[in-house]
Short mmCIF file of C-alpha atoms and ligand atoms in Angstrom, two decimals:
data_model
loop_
_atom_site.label_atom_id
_atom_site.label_comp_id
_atom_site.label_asym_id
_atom_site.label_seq_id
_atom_site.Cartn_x
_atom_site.Cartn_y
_atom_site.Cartn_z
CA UNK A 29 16.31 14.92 9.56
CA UNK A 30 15.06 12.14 11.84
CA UNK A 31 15.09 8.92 13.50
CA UNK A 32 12.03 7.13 11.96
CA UNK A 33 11.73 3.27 12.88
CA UNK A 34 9.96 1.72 10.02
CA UNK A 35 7.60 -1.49 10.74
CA UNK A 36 7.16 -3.23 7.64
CA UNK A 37 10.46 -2.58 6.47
CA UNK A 38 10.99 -5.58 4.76
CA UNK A 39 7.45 -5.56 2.76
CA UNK A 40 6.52 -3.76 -0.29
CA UNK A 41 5.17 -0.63 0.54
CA UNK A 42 7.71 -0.71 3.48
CA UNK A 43 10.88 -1.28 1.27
CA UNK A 44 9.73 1.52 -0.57
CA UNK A 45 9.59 3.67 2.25
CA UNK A 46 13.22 2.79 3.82
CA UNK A 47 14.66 4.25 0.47
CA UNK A 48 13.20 6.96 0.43
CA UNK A 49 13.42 7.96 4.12
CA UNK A 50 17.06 7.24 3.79
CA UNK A 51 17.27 9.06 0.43
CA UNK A 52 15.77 12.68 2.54
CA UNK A 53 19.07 11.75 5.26
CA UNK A 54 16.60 10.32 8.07
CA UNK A 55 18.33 7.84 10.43
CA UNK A 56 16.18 4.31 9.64
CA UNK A 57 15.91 1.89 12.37
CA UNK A 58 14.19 -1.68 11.39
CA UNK A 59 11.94 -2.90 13.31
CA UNK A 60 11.20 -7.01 11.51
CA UNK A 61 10.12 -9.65 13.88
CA UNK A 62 13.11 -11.72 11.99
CA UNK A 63 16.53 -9.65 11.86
CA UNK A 64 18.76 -12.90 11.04
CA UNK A 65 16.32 -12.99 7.72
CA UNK A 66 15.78 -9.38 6.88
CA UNK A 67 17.89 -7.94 3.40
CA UNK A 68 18.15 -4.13 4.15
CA UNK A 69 20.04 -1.45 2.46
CA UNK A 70 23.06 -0.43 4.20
CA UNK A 71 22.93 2.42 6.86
CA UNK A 72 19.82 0.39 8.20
CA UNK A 73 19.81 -0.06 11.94
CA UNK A 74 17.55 -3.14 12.45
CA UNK A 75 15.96 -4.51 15.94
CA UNK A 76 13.75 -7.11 16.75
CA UNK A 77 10.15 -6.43 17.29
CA UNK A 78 7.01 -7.67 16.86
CA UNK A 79 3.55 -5.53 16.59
CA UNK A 80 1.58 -8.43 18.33
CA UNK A 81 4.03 -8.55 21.30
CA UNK A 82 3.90 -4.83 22.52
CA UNK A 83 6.75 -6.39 24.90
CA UNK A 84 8.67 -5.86 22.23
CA UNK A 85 7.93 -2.36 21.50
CA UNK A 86 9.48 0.20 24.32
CA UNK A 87 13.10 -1.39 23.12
CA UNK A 88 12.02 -1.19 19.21
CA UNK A 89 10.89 2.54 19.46
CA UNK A 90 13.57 3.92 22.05
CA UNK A 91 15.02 7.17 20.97
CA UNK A 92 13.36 7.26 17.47
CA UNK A 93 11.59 10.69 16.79
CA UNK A 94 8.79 9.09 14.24
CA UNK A 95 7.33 5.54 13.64
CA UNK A 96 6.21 4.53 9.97
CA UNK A 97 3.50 1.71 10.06
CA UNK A 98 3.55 -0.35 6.64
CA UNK A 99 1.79 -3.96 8.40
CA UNK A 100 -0.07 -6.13 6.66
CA UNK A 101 -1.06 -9.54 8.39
CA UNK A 102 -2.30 -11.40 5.48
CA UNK A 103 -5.14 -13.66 4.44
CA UNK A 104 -5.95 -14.73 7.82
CA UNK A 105 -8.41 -12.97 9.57
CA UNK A 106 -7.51 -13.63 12.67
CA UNK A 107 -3.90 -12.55 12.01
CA UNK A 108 -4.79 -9.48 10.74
CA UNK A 109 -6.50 -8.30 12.95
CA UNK A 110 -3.53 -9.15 15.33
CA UNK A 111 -1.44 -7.05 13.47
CA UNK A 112 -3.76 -4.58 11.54
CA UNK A 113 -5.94 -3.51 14.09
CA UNK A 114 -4.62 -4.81 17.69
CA UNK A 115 -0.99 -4.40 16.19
CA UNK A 116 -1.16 -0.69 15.54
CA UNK A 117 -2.86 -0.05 18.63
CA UNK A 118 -0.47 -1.77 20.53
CA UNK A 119 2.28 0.58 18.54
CA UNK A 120 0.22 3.68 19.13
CA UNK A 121 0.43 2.79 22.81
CA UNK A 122 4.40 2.31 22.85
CA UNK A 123 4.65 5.49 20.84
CA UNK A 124 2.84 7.25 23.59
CA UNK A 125 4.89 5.87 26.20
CA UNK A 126 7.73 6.69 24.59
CA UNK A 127 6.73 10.67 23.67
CA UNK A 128 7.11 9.94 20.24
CA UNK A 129 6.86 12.89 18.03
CA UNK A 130 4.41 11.16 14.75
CA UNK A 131 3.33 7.93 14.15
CA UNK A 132 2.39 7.14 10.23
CA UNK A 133 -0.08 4.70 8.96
CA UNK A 134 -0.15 2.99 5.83
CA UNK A 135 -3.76 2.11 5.12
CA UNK A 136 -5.52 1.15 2.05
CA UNK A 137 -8.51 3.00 0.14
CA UNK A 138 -11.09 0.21 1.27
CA UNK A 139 -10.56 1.13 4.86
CA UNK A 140 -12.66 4.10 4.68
CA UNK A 141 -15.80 2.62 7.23
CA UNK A 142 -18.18 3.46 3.93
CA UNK A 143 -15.84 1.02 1.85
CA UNK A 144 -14.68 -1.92 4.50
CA UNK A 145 -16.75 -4.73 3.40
CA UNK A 146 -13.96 -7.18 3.96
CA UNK A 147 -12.92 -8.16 7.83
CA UNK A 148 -9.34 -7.22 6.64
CA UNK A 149 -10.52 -3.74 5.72
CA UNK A 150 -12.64 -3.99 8.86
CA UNK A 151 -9.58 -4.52 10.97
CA UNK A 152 -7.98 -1.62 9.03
CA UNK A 153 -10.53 1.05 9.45
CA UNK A 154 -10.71 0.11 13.78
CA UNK A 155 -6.86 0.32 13.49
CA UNK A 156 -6.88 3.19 11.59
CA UNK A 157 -9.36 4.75 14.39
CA UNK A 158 -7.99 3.74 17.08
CA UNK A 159 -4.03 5.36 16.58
CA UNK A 160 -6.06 8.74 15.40
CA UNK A 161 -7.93 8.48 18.89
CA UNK A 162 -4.68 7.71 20.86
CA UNK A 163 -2.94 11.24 21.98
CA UNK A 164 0.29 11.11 19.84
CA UNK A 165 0.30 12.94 16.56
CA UNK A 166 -0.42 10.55 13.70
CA UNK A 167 -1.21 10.77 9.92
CA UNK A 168 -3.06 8.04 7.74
CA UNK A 169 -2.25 7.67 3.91
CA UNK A 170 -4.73 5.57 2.82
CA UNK A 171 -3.35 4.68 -0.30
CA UNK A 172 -5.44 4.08 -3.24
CA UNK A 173 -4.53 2.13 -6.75
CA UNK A 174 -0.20 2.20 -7.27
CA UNK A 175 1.01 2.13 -10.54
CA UNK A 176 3.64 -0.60 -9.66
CA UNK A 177 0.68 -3.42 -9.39
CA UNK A 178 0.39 -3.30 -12.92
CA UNK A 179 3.10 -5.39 -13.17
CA UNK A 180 1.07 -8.40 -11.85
CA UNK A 181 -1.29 -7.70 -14.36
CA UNK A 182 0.64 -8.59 -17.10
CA UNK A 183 1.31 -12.58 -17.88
CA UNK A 184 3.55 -13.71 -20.81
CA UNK A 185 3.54 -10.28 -22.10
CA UNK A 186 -0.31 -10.04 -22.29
CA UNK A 187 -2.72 -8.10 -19.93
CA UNK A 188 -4.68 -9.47 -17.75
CA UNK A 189 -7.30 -8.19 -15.60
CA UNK A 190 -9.55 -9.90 -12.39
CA UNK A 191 -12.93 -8.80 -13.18
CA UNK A 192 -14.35 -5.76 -16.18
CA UNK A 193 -13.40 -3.47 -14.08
CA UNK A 194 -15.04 -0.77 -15.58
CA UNK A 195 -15.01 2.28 -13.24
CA UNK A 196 -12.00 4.51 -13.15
CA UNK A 197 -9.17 4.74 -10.90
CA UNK A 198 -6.12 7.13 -10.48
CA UNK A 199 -2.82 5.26 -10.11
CA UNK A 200 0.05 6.93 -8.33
CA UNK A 201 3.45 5.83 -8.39
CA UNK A 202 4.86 4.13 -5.10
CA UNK A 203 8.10 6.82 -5.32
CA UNK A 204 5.57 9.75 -5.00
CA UNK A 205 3.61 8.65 -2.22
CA UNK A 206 7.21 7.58 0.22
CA UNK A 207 8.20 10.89 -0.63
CA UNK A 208 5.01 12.76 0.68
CA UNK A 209 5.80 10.39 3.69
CA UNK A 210 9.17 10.85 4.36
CA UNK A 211 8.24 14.67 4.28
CA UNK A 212 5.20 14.58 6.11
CA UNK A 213 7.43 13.65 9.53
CA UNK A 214 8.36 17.26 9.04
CA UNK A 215 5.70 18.80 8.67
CA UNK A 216 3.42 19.74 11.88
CA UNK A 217 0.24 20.49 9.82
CA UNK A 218 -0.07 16.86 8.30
CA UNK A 219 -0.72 15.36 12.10
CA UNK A 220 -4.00 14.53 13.11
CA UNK A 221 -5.14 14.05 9.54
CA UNK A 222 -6.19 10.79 7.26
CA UNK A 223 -5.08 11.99 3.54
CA UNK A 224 -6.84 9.32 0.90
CA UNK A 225 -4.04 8.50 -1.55
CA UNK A 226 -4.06 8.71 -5.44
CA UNK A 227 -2.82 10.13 -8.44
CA UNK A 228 -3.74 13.06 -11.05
CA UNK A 229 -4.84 11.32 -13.83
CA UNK A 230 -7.92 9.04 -14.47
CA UNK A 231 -8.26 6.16 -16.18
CA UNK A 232 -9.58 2.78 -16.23
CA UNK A 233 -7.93 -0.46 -15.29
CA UNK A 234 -8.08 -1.55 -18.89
CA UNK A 235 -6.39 1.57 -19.76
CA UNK A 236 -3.91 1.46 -17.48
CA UNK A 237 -2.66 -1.96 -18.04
CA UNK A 238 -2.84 -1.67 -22.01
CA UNK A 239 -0.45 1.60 -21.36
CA UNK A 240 1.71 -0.32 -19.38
CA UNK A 241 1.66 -3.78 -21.23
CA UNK A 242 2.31 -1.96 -24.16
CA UNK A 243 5.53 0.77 -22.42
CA UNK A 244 7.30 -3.36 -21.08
CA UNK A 245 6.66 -5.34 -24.40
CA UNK A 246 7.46 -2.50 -26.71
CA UNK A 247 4.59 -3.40 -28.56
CA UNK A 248 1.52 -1.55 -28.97
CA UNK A 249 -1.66 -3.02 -27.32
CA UNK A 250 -5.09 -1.67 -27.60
CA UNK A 251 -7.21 -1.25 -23.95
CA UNK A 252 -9.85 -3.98 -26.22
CA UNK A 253 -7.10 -6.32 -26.31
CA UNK A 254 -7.09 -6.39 -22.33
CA UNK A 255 -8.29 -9.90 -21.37
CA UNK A 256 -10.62 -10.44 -18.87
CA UNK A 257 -10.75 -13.58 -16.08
CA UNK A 258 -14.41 -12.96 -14.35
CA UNK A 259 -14.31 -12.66 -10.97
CA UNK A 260 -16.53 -15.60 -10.31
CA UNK A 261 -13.96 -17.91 -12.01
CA UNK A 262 -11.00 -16.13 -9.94
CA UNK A 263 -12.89 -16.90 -6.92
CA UNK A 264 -14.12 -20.81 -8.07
CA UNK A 265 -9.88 -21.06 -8.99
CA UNK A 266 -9.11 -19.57 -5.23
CA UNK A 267 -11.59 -22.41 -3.87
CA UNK A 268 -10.46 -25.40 -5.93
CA UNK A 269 -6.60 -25.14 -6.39
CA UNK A 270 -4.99 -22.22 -3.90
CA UNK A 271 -6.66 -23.29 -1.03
CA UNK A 272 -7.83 -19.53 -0.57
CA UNK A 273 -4.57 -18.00 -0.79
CA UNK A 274 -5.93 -15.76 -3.25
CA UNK A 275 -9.34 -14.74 -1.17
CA UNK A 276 -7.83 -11.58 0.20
CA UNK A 277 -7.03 -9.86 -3.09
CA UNK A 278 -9.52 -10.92 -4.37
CA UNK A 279 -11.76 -9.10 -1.94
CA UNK A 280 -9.70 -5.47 -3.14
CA UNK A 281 -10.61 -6.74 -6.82
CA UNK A 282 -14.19 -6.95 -5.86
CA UNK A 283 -14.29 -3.90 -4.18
CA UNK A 284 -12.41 -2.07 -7.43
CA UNK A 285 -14.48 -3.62 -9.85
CA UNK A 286 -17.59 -2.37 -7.74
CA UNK A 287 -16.70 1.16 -6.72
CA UNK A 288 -13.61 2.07 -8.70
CA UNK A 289 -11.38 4.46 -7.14
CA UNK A 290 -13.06 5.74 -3.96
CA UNK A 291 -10.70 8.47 -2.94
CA UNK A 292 -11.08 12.05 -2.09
CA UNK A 293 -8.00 13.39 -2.60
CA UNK A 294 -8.83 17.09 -1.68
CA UNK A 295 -6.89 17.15 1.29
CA UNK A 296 -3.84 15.10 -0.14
CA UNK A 297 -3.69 17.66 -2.83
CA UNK A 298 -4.09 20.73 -0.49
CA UNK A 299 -1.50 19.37 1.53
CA UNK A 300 0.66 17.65 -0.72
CA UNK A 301 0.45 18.90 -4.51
CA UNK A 302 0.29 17.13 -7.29
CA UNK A 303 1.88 14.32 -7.14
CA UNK A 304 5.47 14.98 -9.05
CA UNK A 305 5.15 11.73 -11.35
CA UNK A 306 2.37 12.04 -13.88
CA UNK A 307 1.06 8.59 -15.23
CA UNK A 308 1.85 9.05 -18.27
CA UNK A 309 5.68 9.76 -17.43
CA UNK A 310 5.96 6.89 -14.93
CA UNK A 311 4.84 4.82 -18.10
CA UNK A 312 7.31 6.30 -20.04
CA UNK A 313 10.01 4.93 -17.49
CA UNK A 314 9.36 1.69 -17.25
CA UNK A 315 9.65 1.35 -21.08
CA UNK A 316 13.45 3.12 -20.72
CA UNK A 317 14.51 0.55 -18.01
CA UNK A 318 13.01 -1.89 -20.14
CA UNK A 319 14.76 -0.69 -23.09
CA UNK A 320 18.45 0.41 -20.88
CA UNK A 321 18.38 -4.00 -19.78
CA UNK A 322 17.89 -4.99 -23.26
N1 NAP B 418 0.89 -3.23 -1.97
C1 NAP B 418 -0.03 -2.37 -2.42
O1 NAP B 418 -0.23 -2.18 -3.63
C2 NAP B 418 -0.85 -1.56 -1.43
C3 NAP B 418 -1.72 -0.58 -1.92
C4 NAP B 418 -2.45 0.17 -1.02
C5 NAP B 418 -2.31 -0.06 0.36
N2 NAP B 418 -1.49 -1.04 0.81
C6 NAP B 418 -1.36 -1.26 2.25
O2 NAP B 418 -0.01 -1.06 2.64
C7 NAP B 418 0.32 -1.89 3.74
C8 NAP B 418 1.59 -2.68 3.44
O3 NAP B 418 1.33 -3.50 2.31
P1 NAP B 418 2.48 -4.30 1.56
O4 NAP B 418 1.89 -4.79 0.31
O5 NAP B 418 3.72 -3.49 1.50
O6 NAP B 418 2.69 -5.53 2.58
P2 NAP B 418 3.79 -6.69 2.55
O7 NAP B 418 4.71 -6.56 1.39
O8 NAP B 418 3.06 -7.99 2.71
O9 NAP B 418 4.64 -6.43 3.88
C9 NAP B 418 4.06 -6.60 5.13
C10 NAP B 418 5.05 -6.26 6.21
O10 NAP B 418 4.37 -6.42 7.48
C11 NAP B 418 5.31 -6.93 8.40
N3 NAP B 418 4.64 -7.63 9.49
C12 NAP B 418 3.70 -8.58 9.39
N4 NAP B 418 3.34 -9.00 10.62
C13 NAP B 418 4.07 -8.28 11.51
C14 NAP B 418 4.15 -8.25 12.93
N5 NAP B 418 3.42 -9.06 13.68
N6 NAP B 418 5.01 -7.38 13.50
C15 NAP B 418 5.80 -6.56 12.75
N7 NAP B 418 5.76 -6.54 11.40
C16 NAP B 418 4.91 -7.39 10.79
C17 NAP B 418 6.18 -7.88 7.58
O11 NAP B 418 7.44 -7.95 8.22
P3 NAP B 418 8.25 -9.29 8.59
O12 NAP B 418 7.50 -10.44 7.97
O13 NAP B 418 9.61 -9.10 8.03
O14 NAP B 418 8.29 -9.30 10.05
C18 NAP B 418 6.29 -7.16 6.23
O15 NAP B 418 7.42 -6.34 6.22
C19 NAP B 418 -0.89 -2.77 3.98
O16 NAP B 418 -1.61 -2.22 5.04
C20 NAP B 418 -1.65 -2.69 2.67
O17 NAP B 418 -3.03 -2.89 2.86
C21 NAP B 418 -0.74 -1.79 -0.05
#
């Protein structure tokens, strides 16, 4: 049991992380750059700080024994790379100051230097580098396809997917990797390490949303059914009518539908097992909550 401060907290991958911390009895402290507007569970302790103002950050992180890093600056470069590269250095430095035991980054698959194409993924990968050269202990996940995306796949009932898509990926559900998280601030061996996250079993995109389309609708749909919006439409749409609000995920879809699933998940395995929700059981969830609301 700990004192983890979670930054991100009220994101996705963030939210995700509070409950589960919580859930293993670790003391959660908040750190939002808006407490007057952040919803947290109760039990939450939540401060004011902001990664871009390392003023902020000796109060934020005082007396916590771990910091959990779940940032994510958005479609503007520039702000990204405020908070995604500059930010987590700026953390890694108040964490260092402050003889904090582990500081944990949230990354993404495409921030592997090999993969970054984007300048968000850019930012990421510099970020990612420059906690793992600072001198406190820190651990990366960079996490790789999670099953709960699929739900944006899926418009009025159908699936949908950006680009063919055609090489394979292995989803893993968000549960499995906050609970290799929340243990991993236990866990001495798992500092100074960068563990590429994914699940056990591969599929394709196609085959993933069909399986889930089919678990939410209760209906059975075939992976051929899957429609397809080409990326160069997605990316003419972005242009024309969302004034690029869509250009950053766009840039992960491009970099699926090129590579696929660019993990190597030897060490996250070795270090972490298999993780405990098979993709073929987290499917068969979400069609029992669908069927327990209706
Ligand atoms: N979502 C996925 O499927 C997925 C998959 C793989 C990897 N990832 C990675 O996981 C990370 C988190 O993604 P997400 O989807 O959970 O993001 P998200 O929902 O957009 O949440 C981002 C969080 O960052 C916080 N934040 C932004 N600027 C900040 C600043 N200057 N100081 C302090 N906090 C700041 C926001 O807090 P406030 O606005 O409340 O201050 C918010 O809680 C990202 O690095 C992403 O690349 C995500």
């Amino acid at each position: 049991m700990a004192r983890i401060a979670v930054l991100g907290a009220t994101g996705y991958l963030g939210g995700h992380a509070v409950t589960r911390l919580q859930a293993d009895g670790h003391e959660v402290r908040a750190v939002v750059r808006a407490p007057e507007r952040a919803r947290l569970p109760e039990g939450v302790v939540v401060v004011q700080g902001d990664v871009t103002e390392p003023a902020t950050l000796p109060a934020a992180l005082a007396g916590t024994d771990g910091v959990l890093l779940a940032l994510n600056g958005g479609g503007d470069v520039e702000l990204a790379v405020q908070v995604e590269q500059q930010g987590v250095a700026n953390v890694a430095a108040a964490a260092e100051a402050a003889g904090i035991g582990r500081v944990l980054l949230i990354s993404g698959m495409f921030a592997q230097p090999a993969y970054a194409a984007y300048p968000w993924e850019q930012a990421k990968a510099r970020g990612e580098r420059m906690l793992m050269d600072s001198s406190v202990a820190s651990t990366v996940f960079r996490v790789g396809f999670i099953n709960e995306t699929l739900a944006s796949f899926v418009r009025g009932g159908r699936p949908v997917l950006i680009g063919r898509q055609r090489h394979p990926v292995r989803p893993v559900a968000v549960g499995d990797v906050m609970a290799a998280a929340s243990t991993a601030f236990g866990r001495p061996d798992t500092a100074n390490q960068v563990y590429d996250v994914a699940g056990g079993q591969e599929m394709t995109l196609r085959e993933a949303a069909a399986a889930y389309a089919s678990a939410i609708t209760g209906r059975s749909i075939a992976p051929s059914a899957v429609r397809v919006l080409p990326l160069w439409f997605m990316r003419a749409v972005n242009r024309l009518f969302l004034r690029g609000r869509m250009t950053r995920p766009l840039g992960i879809l491009t970099s699926m539908d090129r590579h696929g699933d660019v993990t190597d998940t030897t060490a996250w395995f070795r270090d972490f097992g298999a993780p405990p929700t098979p993709f073929t059981q987290w499917v068969a969830q979400q069609r029992d909550s669908v069927e327990g609301r209706s």
